[in-house]
GROMACS .gro file of C-alpha atoms in nm:
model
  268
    1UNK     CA    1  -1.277  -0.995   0.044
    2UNK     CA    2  -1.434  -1.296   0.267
    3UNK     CA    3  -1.751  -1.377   0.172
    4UNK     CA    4  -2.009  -1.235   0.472
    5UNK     CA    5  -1.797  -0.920   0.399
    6UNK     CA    6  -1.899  -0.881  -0.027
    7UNK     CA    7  -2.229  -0.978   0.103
    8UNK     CA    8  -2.300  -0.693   0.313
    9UNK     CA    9  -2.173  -0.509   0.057
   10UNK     CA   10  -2.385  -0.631  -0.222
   11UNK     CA   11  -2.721  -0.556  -0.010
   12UNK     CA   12  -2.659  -0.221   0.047
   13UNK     CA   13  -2.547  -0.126  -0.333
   14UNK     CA   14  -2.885  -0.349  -0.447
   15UNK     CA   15  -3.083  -0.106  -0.183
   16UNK     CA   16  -2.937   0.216  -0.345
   17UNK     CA   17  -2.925   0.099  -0.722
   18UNK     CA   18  -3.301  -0.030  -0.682
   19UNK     CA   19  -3.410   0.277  -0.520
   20UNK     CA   20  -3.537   0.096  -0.168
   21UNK     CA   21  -3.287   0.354  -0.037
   22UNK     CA   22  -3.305   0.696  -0.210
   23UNK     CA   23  -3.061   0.942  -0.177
   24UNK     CA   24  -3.012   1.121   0.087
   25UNK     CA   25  -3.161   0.831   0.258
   26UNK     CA   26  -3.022   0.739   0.641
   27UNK     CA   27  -2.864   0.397   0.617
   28UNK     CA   28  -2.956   0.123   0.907
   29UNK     CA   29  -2.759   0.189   1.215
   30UNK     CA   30  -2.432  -0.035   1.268
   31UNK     CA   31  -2.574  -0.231   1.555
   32UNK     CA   32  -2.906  -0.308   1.297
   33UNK     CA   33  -2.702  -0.407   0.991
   34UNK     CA   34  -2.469  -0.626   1.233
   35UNK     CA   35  -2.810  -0.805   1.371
   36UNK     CA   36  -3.026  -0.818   1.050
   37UNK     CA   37  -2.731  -0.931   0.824
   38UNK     CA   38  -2.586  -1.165   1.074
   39UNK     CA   39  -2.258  -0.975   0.989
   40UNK     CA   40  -1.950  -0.858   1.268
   41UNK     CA   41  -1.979  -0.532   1.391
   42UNK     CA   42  -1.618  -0.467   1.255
   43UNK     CA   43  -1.728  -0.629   0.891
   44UNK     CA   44  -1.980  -0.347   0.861
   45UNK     CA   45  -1.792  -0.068   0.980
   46UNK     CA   46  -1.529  -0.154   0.690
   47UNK     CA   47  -1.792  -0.173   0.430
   48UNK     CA   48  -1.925   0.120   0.520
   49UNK     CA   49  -1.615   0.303   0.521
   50UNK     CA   50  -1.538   0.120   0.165
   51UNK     CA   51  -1.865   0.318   0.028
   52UNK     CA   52  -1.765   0.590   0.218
   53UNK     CA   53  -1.419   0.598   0.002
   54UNK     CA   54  -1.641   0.511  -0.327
   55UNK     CA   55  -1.850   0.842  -0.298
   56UNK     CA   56  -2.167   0.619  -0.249
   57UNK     CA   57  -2.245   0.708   0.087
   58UNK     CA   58  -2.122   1.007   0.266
   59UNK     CA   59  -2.055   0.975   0.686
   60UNK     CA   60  -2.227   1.301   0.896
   61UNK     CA   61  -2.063   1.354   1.242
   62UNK     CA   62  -2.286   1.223   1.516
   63UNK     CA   63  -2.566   1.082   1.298
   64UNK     CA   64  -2.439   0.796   1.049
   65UNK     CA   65  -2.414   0.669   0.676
   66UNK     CA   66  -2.670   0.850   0.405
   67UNK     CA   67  -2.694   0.770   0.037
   68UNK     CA   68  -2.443   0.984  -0.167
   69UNK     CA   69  -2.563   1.171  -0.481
   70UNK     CA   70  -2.529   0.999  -0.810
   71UNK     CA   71  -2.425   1.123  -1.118
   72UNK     CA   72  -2.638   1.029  -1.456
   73UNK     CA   73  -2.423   0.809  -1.573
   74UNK     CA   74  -2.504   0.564  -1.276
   75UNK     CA   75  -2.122   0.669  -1.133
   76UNK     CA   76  -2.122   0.784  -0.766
   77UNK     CA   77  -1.975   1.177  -0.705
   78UNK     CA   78  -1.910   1.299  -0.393
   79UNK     CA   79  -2.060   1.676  -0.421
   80UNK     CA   80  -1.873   1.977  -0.257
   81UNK     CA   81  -2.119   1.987   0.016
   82UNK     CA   82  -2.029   1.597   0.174
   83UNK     CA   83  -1.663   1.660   0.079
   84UNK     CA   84  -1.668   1.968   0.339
   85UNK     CA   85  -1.882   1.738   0.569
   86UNK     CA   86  -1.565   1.458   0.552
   87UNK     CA   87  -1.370   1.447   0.893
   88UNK     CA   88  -1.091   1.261   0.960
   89UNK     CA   89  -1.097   0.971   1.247
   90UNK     CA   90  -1.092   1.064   1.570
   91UNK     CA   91  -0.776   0.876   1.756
   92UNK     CA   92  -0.862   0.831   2.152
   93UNK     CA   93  -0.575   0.646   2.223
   94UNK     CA   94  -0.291   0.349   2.163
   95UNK     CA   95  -0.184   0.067   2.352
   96UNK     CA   96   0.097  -0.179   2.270
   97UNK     CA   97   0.044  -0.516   2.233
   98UNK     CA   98   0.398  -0.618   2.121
   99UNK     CA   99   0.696  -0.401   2.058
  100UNK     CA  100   1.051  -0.507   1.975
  101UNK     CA  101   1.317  -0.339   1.786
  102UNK     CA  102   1.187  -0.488   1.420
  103UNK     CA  103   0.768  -0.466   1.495
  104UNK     CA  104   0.537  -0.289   1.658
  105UNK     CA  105   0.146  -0.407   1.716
  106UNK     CA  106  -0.076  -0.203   1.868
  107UNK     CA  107  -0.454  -0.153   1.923
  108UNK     CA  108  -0.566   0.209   1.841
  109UNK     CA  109  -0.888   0.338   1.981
  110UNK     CA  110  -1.045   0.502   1.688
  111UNK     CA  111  -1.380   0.686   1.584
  112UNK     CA  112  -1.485   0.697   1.264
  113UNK     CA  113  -1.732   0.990   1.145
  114UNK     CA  114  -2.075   0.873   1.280
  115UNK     CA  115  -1.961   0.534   1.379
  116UNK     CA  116  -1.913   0.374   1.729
  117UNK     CA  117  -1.571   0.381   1.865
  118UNK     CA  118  -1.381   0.043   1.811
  119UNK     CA  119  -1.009  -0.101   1.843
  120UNK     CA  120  -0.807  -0.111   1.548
  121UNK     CA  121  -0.507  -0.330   1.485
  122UNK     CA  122  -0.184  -0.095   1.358
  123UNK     CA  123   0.075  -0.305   1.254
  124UNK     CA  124   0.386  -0.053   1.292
  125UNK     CA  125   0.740  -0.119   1.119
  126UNK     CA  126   1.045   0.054   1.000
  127UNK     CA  127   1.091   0.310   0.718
  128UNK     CA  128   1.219   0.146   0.422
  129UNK     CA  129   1.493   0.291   0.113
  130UNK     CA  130   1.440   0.078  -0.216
  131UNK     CA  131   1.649   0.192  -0.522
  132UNK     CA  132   1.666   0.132  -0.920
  133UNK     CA  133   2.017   0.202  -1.024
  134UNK     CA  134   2.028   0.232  -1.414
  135UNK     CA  135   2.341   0.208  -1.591
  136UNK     CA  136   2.382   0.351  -1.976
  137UNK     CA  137   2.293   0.051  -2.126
  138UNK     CA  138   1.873   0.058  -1.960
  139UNK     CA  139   1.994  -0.243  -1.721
  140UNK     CA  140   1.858  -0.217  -1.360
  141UNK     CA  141   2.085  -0.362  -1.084
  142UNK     CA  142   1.869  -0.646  -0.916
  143UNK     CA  143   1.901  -0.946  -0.688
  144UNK     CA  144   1.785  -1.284  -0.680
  145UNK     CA  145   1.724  -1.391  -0.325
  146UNK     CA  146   1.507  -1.654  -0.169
  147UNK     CA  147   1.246  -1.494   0.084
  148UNK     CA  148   1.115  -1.724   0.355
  149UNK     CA  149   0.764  -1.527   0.447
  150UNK     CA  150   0.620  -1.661   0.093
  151UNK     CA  151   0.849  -1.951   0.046
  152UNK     CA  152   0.985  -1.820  -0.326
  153UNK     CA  153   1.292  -1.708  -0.472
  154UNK     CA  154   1.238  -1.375  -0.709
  155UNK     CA  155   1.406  -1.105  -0.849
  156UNK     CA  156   1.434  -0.777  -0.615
  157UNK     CA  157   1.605  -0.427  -0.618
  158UNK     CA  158   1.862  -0.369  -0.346
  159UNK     CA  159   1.696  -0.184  -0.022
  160UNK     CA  160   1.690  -0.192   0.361
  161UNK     CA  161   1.610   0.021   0.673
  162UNK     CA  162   1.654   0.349   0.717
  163UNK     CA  163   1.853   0.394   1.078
  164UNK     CA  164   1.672   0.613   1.331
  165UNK     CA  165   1.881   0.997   1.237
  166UNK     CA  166   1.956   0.882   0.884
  167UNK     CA  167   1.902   1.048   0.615
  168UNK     CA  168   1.688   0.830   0.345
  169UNK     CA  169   1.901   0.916   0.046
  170UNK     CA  170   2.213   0.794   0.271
  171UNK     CA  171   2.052   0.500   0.327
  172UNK     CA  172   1.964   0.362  -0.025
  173UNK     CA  173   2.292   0.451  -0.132
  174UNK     CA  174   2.435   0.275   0.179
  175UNK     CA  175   2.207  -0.024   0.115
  176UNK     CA  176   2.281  -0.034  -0.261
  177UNK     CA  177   2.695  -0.097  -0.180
  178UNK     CA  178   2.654  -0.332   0.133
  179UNK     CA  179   2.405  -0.586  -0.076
  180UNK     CA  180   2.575  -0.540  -0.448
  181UNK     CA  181   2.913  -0.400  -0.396
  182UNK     CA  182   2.833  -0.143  -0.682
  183UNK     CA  183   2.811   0.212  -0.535
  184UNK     CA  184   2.582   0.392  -0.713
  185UNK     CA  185   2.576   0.757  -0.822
  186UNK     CA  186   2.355   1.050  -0.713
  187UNK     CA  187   2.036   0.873  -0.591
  188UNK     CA  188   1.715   1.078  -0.700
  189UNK     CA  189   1.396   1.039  -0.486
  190UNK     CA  190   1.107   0.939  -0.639
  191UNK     CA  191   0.815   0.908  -0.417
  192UNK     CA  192   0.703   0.795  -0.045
  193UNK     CA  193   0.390   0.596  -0.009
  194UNK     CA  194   0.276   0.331   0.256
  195UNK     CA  195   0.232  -0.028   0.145
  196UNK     CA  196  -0.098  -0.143   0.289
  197UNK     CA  197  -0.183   0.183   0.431
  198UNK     CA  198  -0.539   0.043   0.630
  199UNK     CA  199  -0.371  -0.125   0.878
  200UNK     CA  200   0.021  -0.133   0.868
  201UNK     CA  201   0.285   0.174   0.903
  202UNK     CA  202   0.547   0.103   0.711
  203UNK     CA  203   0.664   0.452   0.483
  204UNK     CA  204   0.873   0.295   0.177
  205UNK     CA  205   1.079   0.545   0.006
  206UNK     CA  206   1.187   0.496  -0.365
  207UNK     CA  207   1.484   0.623  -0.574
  208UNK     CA  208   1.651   0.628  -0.865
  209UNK     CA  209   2.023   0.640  -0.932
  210UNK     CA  210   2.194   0.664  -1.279
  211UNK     CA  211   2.480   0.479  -1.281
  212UNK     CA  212   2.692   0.302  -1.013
  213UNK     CA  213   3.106   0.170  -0.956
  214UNK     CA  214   3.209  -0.204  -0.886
  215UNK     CA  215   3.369  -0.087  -0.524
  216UNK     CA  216   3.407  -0.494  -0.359
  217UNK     CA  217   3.207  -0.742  -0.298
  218UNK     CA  218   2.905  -0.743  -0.108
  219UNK     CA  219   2.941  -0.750   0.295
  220UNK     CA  220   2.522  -0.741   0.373
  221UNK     CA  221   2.578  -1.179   0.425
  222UNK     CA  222   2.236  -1.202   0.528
  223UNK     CA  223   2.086  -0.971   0.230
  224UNK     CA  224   2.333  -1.139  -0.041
  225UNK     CA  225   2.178  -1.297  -0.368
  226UNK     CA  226   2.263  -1.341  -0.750
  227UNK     CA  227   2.356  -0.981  -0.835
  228UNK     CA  228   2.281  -0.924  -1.249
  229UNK     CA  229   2.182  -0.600  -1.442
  230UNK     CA  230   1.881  -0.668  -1.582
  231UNK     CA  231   1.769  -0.528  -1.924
  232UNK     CA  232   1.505  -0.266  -1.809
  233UNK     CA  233   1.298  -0.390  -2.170
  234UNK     CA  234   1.281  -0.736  -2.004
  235UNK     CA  235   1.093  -0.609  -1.705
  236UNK     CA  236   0.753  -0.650  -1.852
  237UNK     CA  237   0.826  -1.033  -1.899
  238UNK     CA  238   0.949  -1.062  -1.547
  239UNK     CA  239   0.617  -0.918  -1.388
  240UNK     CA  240   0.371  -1.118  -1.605
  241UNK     CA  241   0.577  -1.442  -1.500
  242UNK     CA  242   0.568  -1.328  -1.146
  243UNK     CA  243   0.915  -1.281  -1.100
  244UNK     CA  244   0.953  -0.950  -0.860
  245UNK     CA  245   0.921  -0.990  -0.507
  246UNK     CA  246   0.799  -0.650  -0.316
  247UNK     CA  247   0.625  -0.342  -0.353
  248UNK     CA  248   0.912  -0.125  -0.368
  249UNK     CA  249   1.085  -0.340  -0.644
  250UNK     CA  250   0.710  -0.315  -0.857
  251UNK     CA  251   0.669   0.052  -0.754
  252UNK     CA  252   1.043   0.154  -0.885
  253UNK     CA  253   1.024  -0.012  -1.171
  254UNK     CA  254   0.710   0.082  -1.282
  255UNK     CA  255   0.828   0.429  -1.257
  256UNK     CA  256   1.108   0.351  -1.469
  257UNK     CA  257   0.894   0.175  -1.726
  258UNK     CA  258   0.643   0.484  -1.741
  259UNK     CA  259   0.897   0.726  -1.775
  260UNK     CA  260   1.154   0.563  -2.047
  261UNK     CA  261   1.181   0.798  -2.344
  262UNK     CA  262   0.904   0.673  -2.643
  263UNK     CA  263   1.104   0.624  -2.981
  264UNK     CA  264   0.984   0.817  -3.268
  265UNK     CA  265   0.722   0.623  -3.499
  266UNK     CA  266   0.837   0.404  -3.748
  267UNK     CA  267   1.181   0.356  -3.555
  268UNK     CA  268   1.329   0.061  -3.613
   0.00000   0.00000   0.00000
């Protein structure tokens, strides 16, 4: 968070938690919080849509930002009356700023409830298969491959692009046996979620596959790294050193680690 940013945001909780704003109060307009606060126009239309998100203000079509209810505690609620009065953004249009096969940038025209109309960068790229193949010894297949963008090697799990028509499932088992040469069994989805879902399009799909066969070697050159199973019980260690590279390799395994079967008390 930069700083003008946590500042803006810090005067308008101290003006609801001290009461200068009560609730149901009408916050300053955009264009007055921009001039008063010497803040972007952009900067406060992100904080307020941060509150927004909180449950500390609540957006009302066509008017602006009011102060939220609050529950005793001092913890913000959004009441079934503002959660009916939630719209979604209004999109007026797109237009491309770059496009090539790998990345798309574009500036969206967007309304926000009971904010001005502004540009948004969308930063649009391809749908993603990761997958955890687990054999019957709790190891993990994984990779160790150097990654230019943050200038580290790290441990991953095997994944690529899913090709336009493809099905996903096809596609982690398909990227599983071009970067390993292991071809793993049944894959089993586990769940689809966006990686930095404010401003960049990107779904990420995760599996899970029990067990896998040594089929060749790997033919993904470009993909290729240190292929080891990796005790799933040494995964812990690995994240607290910093180890994992990607949000699909943290997501999947973090799965696996929640859902490992809990020995009985007193085991040993």
């Amino acid at each position: 968070m930069g700083e003008k940013t946590e500042r803006l945001e810090q005067t308008i909780r101290k003006w609801i938690d001290s009461g200068e704003l009560a609730i149901g109060t009408k916050l300053p307009s955009e264009r007055k919080l921009s001039a008063d606060l010497s803040v972007g126009r952009t900067t406060v239309r992100l904080v307020l849509s941060r509150l927004a998100a909180e449950g500390l203000v609540v957006a009302r079509q066509g008017s602006g930002y009011y102060v939220n209810a609050r529950s005793a505690e001092g913890q913000h609620s959004t009441t079934e009356t503002s959660q009916r009065e939630l719209e979604p953004w209004r999109i007026h249009g797109e237009r491309l700023v770059y496009d090539n096969e790998w990345v798309k940038l574009a500036l969206v025209d967007v309304e926000p409830p009971g904010v001005e109309r502004f540009e948004h960068h969308v930063v649009r790229l391809q749908h993603v298969a990761i997958t955890a193949v687990v054999d019957d010894q709790d190891r993990v297949l994984m990779l160790w491959r150097y990654r230019f963008v943050p200038g580290r090697f790290g441990w991953e799990l095997p994944g690529g692009i899913v090709d336009a028509g493809e099905d996903a499932g096809a596609a982690a088992a398909r990227e599983v046996e071009e970067e390993t040469g292991w071809r793993p069994g049944a894959v089993e989805h586990v769940v689809t979620y966006q990686p930095m879902v404010g401003m960049v399009d990107s779904p990420h799909e995760i599996f899970v596959a029990r067990g896998a066969t040594k089929v060749g070697e790997p033919t993904d050159a470009e993909e290729a790294g240190q292929i080891e199973w990796i005790p799933l019980a040494e995964v812990p260690g690995m994240i607290a050193r910093d180890e994992l590279l990607g949000s699909g390799t943290l997501v999947a395994l973090l799965h696996l680690l929640a859902n490992r079967p809990q020995r009985p008390t007193g085991a040993r």
